[in-house]
PDB file of C-alpha atoms in Angstrom:
ATOM      1  CA  UNK O   1     127.811  91.402 105.510  1.00 56.00           C
ATOM      2  CA  UNK O   2     125.669  92.795 103.434  1.00 49.00           C
ATOM      3  CA  UNK O   3     122.985  94.938 104.835  1.00 51.00           C
ATOM      4  CA  UNK O   4     119.187  95.895 104.017  1.00 46.00           C
ATOM      5  CA  UNK O   5     119.711  97.914 102.008  1.00 45.00           C
ATOM      6  CA  UNK O   6     121.991  96.593 100.679  1.00 45.00           C
ATOM      7  CA  UNK O   7     120.403  93.333  99.500  1.00 46.00           C
ATOM      8  CA  UNK O   8     117.602  94.809  98.556  1.00 45.00           C
ATOM      9  CA  UNK O   9     119.706  97.424  95.571  1.00 48.00           C
ATOM     10  CA  UNK O  10     121.612  93.962  94.892  1.00 51.00           C
ATOM     11  CA  UNK O  11     117.569  92.977  94.200  1.00 51.00           C
ATOM     12  CA  UNK O  12     116.645  96.048  91.921  1.00 56.00           C
ATOM     13  CA  UNK O  13     119.405  95.855  90.355  1.00 62.00           C
ATOM     14  CA  UNK O  14     119.033  92.416  89.222  1.00 69.00           C
ATOM     15  CA  UNK O  15     115.566  93.538  88.217  1.00 80.00           C
ATOM     16  CA  UNK O  16     117.558  95.350  85.042  1.00 87.00           C
ATOM     17  CA  UNK O  17     119.939  93.069  84.316  1.00 92.00           C
ATOM     18  CA  UNK O  18     119.084  91.696  81.100  1.00 91.00           C
ATOM     19  CA  UNK O  19     121.460  88.645  81.733  1.00 92.00           C
ATOM     20  CA  UNK O  20     118.885  87.842  84.084  1.00 92.00           C
ATOM     21  CA  UNK O  21     115.377  89.391  82.508  1.00 91.00           C
ATOM     22  CA  UNK O  22     116.348  88.229  79.601  1.00 91.00           C
ATOM     23  CA  UNK O  23     118.836  86.248  79.174  1.00 91.00           C
ATOM     24  CA  UNK O  24     117.017  84.662  75.545  1.00 92.00           C
ATOM     25  CA  UNK O  25     117.675  88.446  74.119  1.00 92.00           C
ATOM     26  CA  UNK O  26     114.539  88.679  72.831  1.00 92.00           C
ATOM     27  CA  UNK O  27     114.332  92.434  73.437  1.00 91.00           C
ATOM     28  CA  UNK O  28     117.243  93.905  75.511  1.00 92.00           C
ATOM     29  CA  UNK O  29     120.549  92.270  72.631  1.00 91.00           C
ATOM     30  CA  UNK O  30     123.376  92.242  74.684  1.00 93.00           C
ATOM     31  CA  UNK O  31     125.858  90.079  72.817  1.00 89.00           C
ATOM     32  CA  UNK O  32     129.317  91.406  72.124  1.00 91.00           C
ATOM     33  CA  UNK O  33     129.240  93.635  75.233  1.00 93.00           C
ATOM     34  CA  UNK O  34     131.754  92.741  77.928  1.00 94.00           C
ATOM     35  CA  UNK O  35     130.241  92.063  81.522  1.00 93.00           C
ATOM     36  CA  UNK O  36     131.693  94.866  82.813  1.00 95.00           C
ATOM     37  CA  UNK O  37     129.938  97.191  80.173  1.00 94.00           C
ATOM     38  CA  UNK O  38     126.485  95.677  80.432  1.00 93.00           C
ATOM     39  CA  UNK O  39     127.535  96.488  84.812  1.00 93.00           C
ATOM     40  CA  UNK O  40     127.939 100.113  83.739  1.00 93.00           C
ATOM     41  CA  UNK O  41     124.755  99.934  81.708  1.00 92.00           C
ATOM     42  CA  UNK O  42     123.583  98.253  84.642  1.00 93.00           C
ATOM     43  CA  UNK O  43     124.616 101.055  87.214  1.00 92.00           C
ATOM     44  CA  UNK O  44     123.653 103.901  84.653  1.00 91.00           C
ATOM     45  CA  UNK O  45     119.670 102.213  84.721  1.00 90.00           C
ATOM     46  CA  UNK O  46     119.336 101.578  88.451  1.00 91.00           C
ATOM     47  CA  UNK O  47     120.918 105.800  88.801  1.00 90.00           C
ATOM     48  CA  UNK O  48     117.768 106.298  86.712  1.00 90.00           C
ATOM     49  CA  UNK O  49     115.183 103.795  88.491  1.00 90.00           C
ATOM     50  CA  UNK O  50     116.402 105.781  92.340  1.00 88.00           C
ATOM     51  CA  UNK O  51     116.387 109.480  90.591  1.00 87.00           C
ATOM     52  CA  UNK O  52     112.431 108.762  89.467  1.00 87.00           C
ATOM     53  CA  UNK O  53     111.728 107.522  92.424  1.00 89.00           C
ATOM     54  CA  UNK O  54     113.083 110.405  93.879  1.00 83.00           C
ATOM     55  CA  UNK O  55     111.427 112.998  91.494  1.00 79.00           C
ATOM     56  CA  UNK O  56     108.260 110.510  92.723  1.00 82.00           C
ATOM     57  CA  UNK O  57     108.919 110.574  96.277  1.00 83.00           C
ATOM     58  CA  UNK O  58     109.534 114.503  96.003  1.00 75.00           C
ATOM     59  CA  UNK O  59     106.952 115.644  94.693  1.00 71.00           C
ATOM     60  CA  UNK O  60     104.494 113.322  96.206  1.00 76.00           C
ATOM     61  CA  UNK O  61     105.830 115.022  99.684  1.00 75.00           C
ATOM     62  CA  UNK O  62     105.436 118.299  98.011  1.00 69.00           C
ATOM     63  CA  UNK O  63     101.776 117.686  96.656  1.00 68.00           C
ATOM     64  CA  UNK O  64     100.489 115.840 100.193  1.00 69.00           C
ATOM     65  CA  UNK O  65     102.328 118.495 102.606  1.00 72.00           C
ATOM     66  CA  UNK O  66      99.810 121.203 100.689  1.00 72.00           C
ATOM     67  CA  UNK O  67      96.583 118.687  99.540  1.00 76.00           C
ATOM     68  CA  UNK O  68      97.680 119.577  95.868  1.00 84.00           C
ATOM     69  CA  UNK O  69      96.868 117.127  92.975  1.00 86.00           C
ATOM     70  CA  UNK O  70      99.958 117.836  90.266  1.00 86.00           C
ATOM     71  CA  UNK O  71      98.025 119.910  88.636  1.00 92.00           C
ATOM     72  CA  UNK O  72      97.422 122.247  91.177  1.00 92.00           C
ATOM     73  CA  UNK O  73     100.968 122.708  91.512  1.00 88.00           C
ATOM     74  CA  UNK O  74     101.960 122.751  88.070  1.00 91.00           C
ATOM     75  CA  UNK O  75      99.368 125.937  88.445  1.00 95.00           C
ATOM     76  CA  UNK O  76     101.777 127.012  91.710  1.00 92.00           C
ATOM     77  CA  UNK O  77     104.452 126.329  89.434  1.00 89.00           C
ATOM     78  CA  UNK O  78     103.297 128.543  86.649  1.00 94.00           C
ATOM     79  CA  UNK O  79     102.592 131.466  88.993  1.00 95.00           C
ATOM     80  CA  UNK O  80     105.857 131.185  90.745  1.00 92.00           C
ATOM     81  CA  UNK O  81     107.588 131.949  87.179  1.00 91.00           C
ATOM     82  CA  UNK O  82     104.702 134.622  86.029  1.00 93.00           C
ATOM     83  CA  UNK O  83     105.163 136.710  89.571  1.00 92.00           C
ATOM     84  CA  UNK O  84     109.738 135.893  89.058  1.00 88.00           C
ATOM     85  CA  UNK O  85     108.951 137.676  85.764  1.00 92.00           C
ATOM     86  CA  UNK O  86     107.031 140.134  86.571  1.00 92.00           C
ATOM     87  CA  UNK O  87     103.504 138.562  84.270  1.00 94.00           C
ATOM     88  CA  UNK O  88     100.190 138.804  84.815  1.00 94.00           C
ATOM     89  CA  UNK O  89      98.529 135.565  85.077  1.00 96.00           C
ATOM     90  CA  UNK O  90      95.085 135.356  84.287  1.00 95.00           C
ATOM     91  CA  UNK O  91      92.769 132.148  84.316  1.00 94.00           C
ATOM     92  CA  UNK O  92      92.462 131.425  80.508  1.00 94.00           C
ATOM     93  CA  UNK O  93      96.303 131.954  80.719  1.00 95.00           C
ATOM     94  CA  UNK O  94      96.764 129.509  83.480  1.00 95.00           C
ATOM     95  CA  UNK O  95      93.866 127.091  81.506  1.00 96.00           C
ATOM     96  CA  UNK O  96      96.583 127.483  78.109  1.00 96.00           C
ATOM     97  CA  UNK O  97      99.333 126.760  79.988  1.00 96.00           C
ATOM     98  CA  UNK O  98      97.604 123.194  81.769  1.00 96.00           C
ATOM     99  CA  UNK O  99      96.163 121.962  78.867  1.00 96.00           C
ATOM    100  CA  UNK O 100      92.053 121.939  80.212  1.00 96.00           C
ATOM    101  CA  UNK O 101      89.554 123.503  79.981  1.00 96.00           C
ATOM    102  CA  UNK O 102      88.372 126.482  81.422  1.00 92.00           C
ATOM    103  CA  UNK O 103      85.353 124.977  83.318  1.00 94.00           C
ATOM    104  CA  UNK O 104      88.328 122.293  84.911  1.00 96.00           C
ATOM    105  CA  UNK O 105      90.031 125.640  85.376  1.00 96.00           C
ATOM    106  CA  UNK O 106      88.235 128.106  87.302  1.00 95.00           C
ATOM    107  CA  UNK O 107      87.418 124.624  89.951  1.00 96.00           C
ATOM    108  CA  UNK O 108      90.813 124.029  90.208  1.00 96.00           C
ATOM    109  CA  UNK O 109      90.798 128.500  91.591  1.00 97.00           C
ATOM    110  CA  UNK O 110      87.562 128.300  93.756  1.00 96.00           C
ATOM    111  CA  UNK O 111      89.573 124.522  94.788  1.00 94.00           C
ATOM    112  CA  UNK O 112      92.862 126.658  95.411  1.00 95.00           C
ATOM    113  CA  UNK O 113      91.612 130.192  96.634  1.00 96.00           C
ATOM    114  CA  UNK O 114      89.598 128.552  99.343  1.00 95.00           C
ATOM    115  CA  UNK O 115      92.960 126.414 100.661  1.00 92.00           C
ATOM    116  CA  UNK O 116      94.571 130.283 100.456  1.00 94.00           C
ATOM    117  CA  UNK O 117      96.883 129.319  97.686  1.00 94.00           C
ATOM    118  CA  UNK O 118      95.740 131.615  96.013  1.00 96.00           C
ATOM    119  CA  UNK O 119      94.232 135.131  95.561  1.00 96.00           C
ATOM    120  CA  UNK O 120      92.097 136.328  92.806  1.00 96.00           C
ATOM    121  CA  UNK O 121      92.073 140.432  92.044  1.00 95.00           C
ATOM    122  CA  UNK O 122      90.671 143.224  89.714  1.00 93.00           C
ATOM    123  CA  UNK O 123      93.010 143.057  86.329  1.00 92.00           C
ATOM    124  CA  UNK O 124      95.611 145.716  86.458  1.00 90.00           C
ATOM    125  CA  UNK O 125      94.696 146.970  82.619  1.00 91.00           C
ATOM    126  CA  UNK O 126      91.370 144.815  81.253  1.00 90.00           C
ATOM    127  CA  UNK O 127      88.905 145.498  83.189  1.00 87.00           C
ATOM    128  CA  UNK O 128      87.417 141.951  82.349  1.00 89.00           C
ATOM    129  CA  UNK O 129      89.744 139.881  83.157  1.00 90.00           C
ATOM    130  CA  UNK O 130      90.662 138.577  86.904  1.00 91.00           C
ATOM    131  CA  UNK O 131      93.750 138.953  87.670  1.00 95.00           C
ATOM    132  CA  UNK O 132      95.654 135.488  89.530  1.00 97.00           C
ATOM    133  CA  UNK O 133      98.684 135.387  92.015  1.00 96.00           C
ATOM    134  CA  UNK O 134     100.019 133.006  94.772  1.00 96.00           C
ATOM    135  CA  UNK O 135      99.148 133.866  98.010  1.00 96.00           C
ATOM    136  CA  UNK O 136     103.238 134.432  99.739  1.00 95.00           C
ATOM    137  CA  UNK O 137     102.638 131.704 102.524  1.00 93.00           C
ATOM    138  CA  UNK O 138     102.208 129.244  99.725  1.00 92.00           C
ATOM    139  CA  UNK O 139     104.254 131.067  97.570  1.00 92.00           C
ATOM    140  CA  UNK O 140     107.520 130.552  99.705  1.00 89.00           C
ATOM    141  CA  UNK O 141     106.534 127.094 100.145  1.00 86.00           C
ATOM    142  CA  UNK O 142     106.829 125.759  96.616  1.00 82.00           C
ATOM    143  CA  UNK O 143     110.151 127.808  96.524  1.00 82.00           C
ATOM    144  CA  UNK O 144     111.257 126.162  99.428  1.00 79.00           C
ATOM    145  CA  UNK O 145     110.359 122.839  98.438  1.00 77.00           C
ATOM    146  CA  UNK O 146     110.726 123.011  94.388  1.00 76.00           C
ATOM    147  CA  UNK O 147     112.978 125.710  94.152  1.00 77.00           C
ATOM    148  CA  UNK O 148     115.423 123.588  96.547  1.00 81.00           C
ATOM    149  CA  UNK O 149     114.709 120.343  94.385  1.00 82.00           C
ATOM    150  CA  UNK O 150     115.318 122.699  90.989  1.00 82.00           C
ATOM    151  CA  UNK O 151     118.498 123.984  92.518  1.00 87.00           C
ATOM    152  CA  UNK O 152     120.297 120.655  93.638  1.00 89.00           C
ATOM    153  CA  UNK O 153     119.249 119.774  90.490  1.00 89.00           C
ATOM    154  CA  UNK O 154     120.721 122.620  88.165  1.00 92.00           C
ATOM    155  CA  UNK O 155     124.030 122.470  90.835  1.00 94.00           C
ATOM    156  CA  UNK O 156     124.777 118.729  89.345  1.00 94.00           C
ATOM    157  CA  UNK O 157     124.472 118.992  85.912  1.00 94.00           C
ATOM    158  CA  UNK O 158     126.930 122.835  86.411  1.00 96.00           C
ATOM    159  CA  UNK O 159     129.741 121.216  88.118  1.00 97.00           C
ATOM    160  CA  UNK O 160     129.476 118.599  85.167  1.00 95.00           C
ATOM    161  CA  UNK O 161     131.814 119.662  81.717  1.00 97.00           C
ATOM    162  CA  UNK O 162     130.797 120.946  78.537  1.00 96.00           C
ATOM    163  CA  UNK O 163     131.016 117.946  77.478  1.00 96.00           C
ATOM    164  CA  UNK O 164     130.183 115.998  79.927  1.00 96.00           C
ATOM    165  CA  UNK O 165     126.360 118.131  79.896  1.00 96.00           C
ATOM    166  CA  UNK O 166     125.850 117.533  76.359  1.00 96.00           C
ATOM    167  CA  UNK O 167     125.895 113.574  76.979  1.00 95.00           C
ATOM    168  CA  UNK O 168     123.868 113.606  79.631  1.00 94.00           C
ATOM    169  CA  UNK O 169     121.244 116.336  77.572  1.00 94.00           C
ATOM    170  CA  UNK O 170     121.494 114.471  74.292  1.00 94.00           C
ATOM    171  CA  UNK O 171     121.052 110.433  76.790  1.00 93.00           C
ATOM    172  CA  UNK O 172     117.962 112.543  78.479  1.00 91.00           C
ATOM    173  CA  UNK O 173     117.401 113.344  75.122  1.00 93.00           C
ATOM    174  CA  UNK O 174     117.447 110.068  73.394  1.00 91.00           C
ATOM    175  CA  UNK O 175     115.185 108.435  75.821  1.00 89.00           C
ATOM    176  CA  UNK O 176     112.606 110.976  76.097  1.00 88.00           C
ATOM    177  CA  UNK O 177     112.140 110.536  72.059  1.00 89.00           C
ATOM    178  CA  UNK O 178     111.928 106.355  72.677  1.00 82.00           C
ATOM    179  CA  UNK O 179     109.239 106.975  75.144  1.00 59.00           C
ATOM    180  CA  UNK O 180     107.507 109.675  72.491  1.00 53.00           C
ATOM    181  CA  UNK O 181     107.682 106.976  69.796  1.00 52.00           C
ATOM    182  CA  UNK O 182     106.136 104.002  72.798  1.00 47.00           C
ATOM    183  CA  UNK O 183     109.566 102.106  72.935  1.00 43.00           C
TER     184      UNK O 183
END
C-alpha cells in the first residue's frame, strides 16, 4: 500500500518527468534514452527539487525566527565571516557586499540595531567611520542555524571521492550557467 508521502513524491516526480510533461519532446529531447536512463535523470531532478525546497524552508525558518529579510540575513552572514577573519566591518563595506545604497544600508542597520542583532561603535583606527558588529546572541543564532546547515553540506560533500566532487561541481556549474543565460 502506498503512503500519502510516497504518493505525493510519485506525483512530484511525474511533474518533472519529460515523458509526462513533454511527451512530444518539444522542449526536452529524450529520444534514444532507455526508460531506466530517464528514470535516473528524473531521480536527480527530484533530488534537486527536494534540496531546493529544503534550503528554502531552512532559510525561511531562520529568517522568520529572527524576524529578518534575506538582505538582513546576508548582512549577518557577512558579519559572522568577517568576525571569524578579524575584519573590521563598516557600513560602506556592507553596502558594497550587499550591492545596496548607503541609505538602504543605514535603514537596514537601524532596523538590525533596534532588534538587538548588531551594534555600532567607533572604528578603532578611522575616527570618521563606525564599526558594525554582530551581537554575541545573534552570532550564536546565525552559527546555530546557518552554520549547522553549512557543516552538514560540507560533510556530505567531503564524503564524496575527488572524482565525484568534480562531477557534482561541473554539473552544478553547468546548471548555474544555464540559469544565468536564461535557459
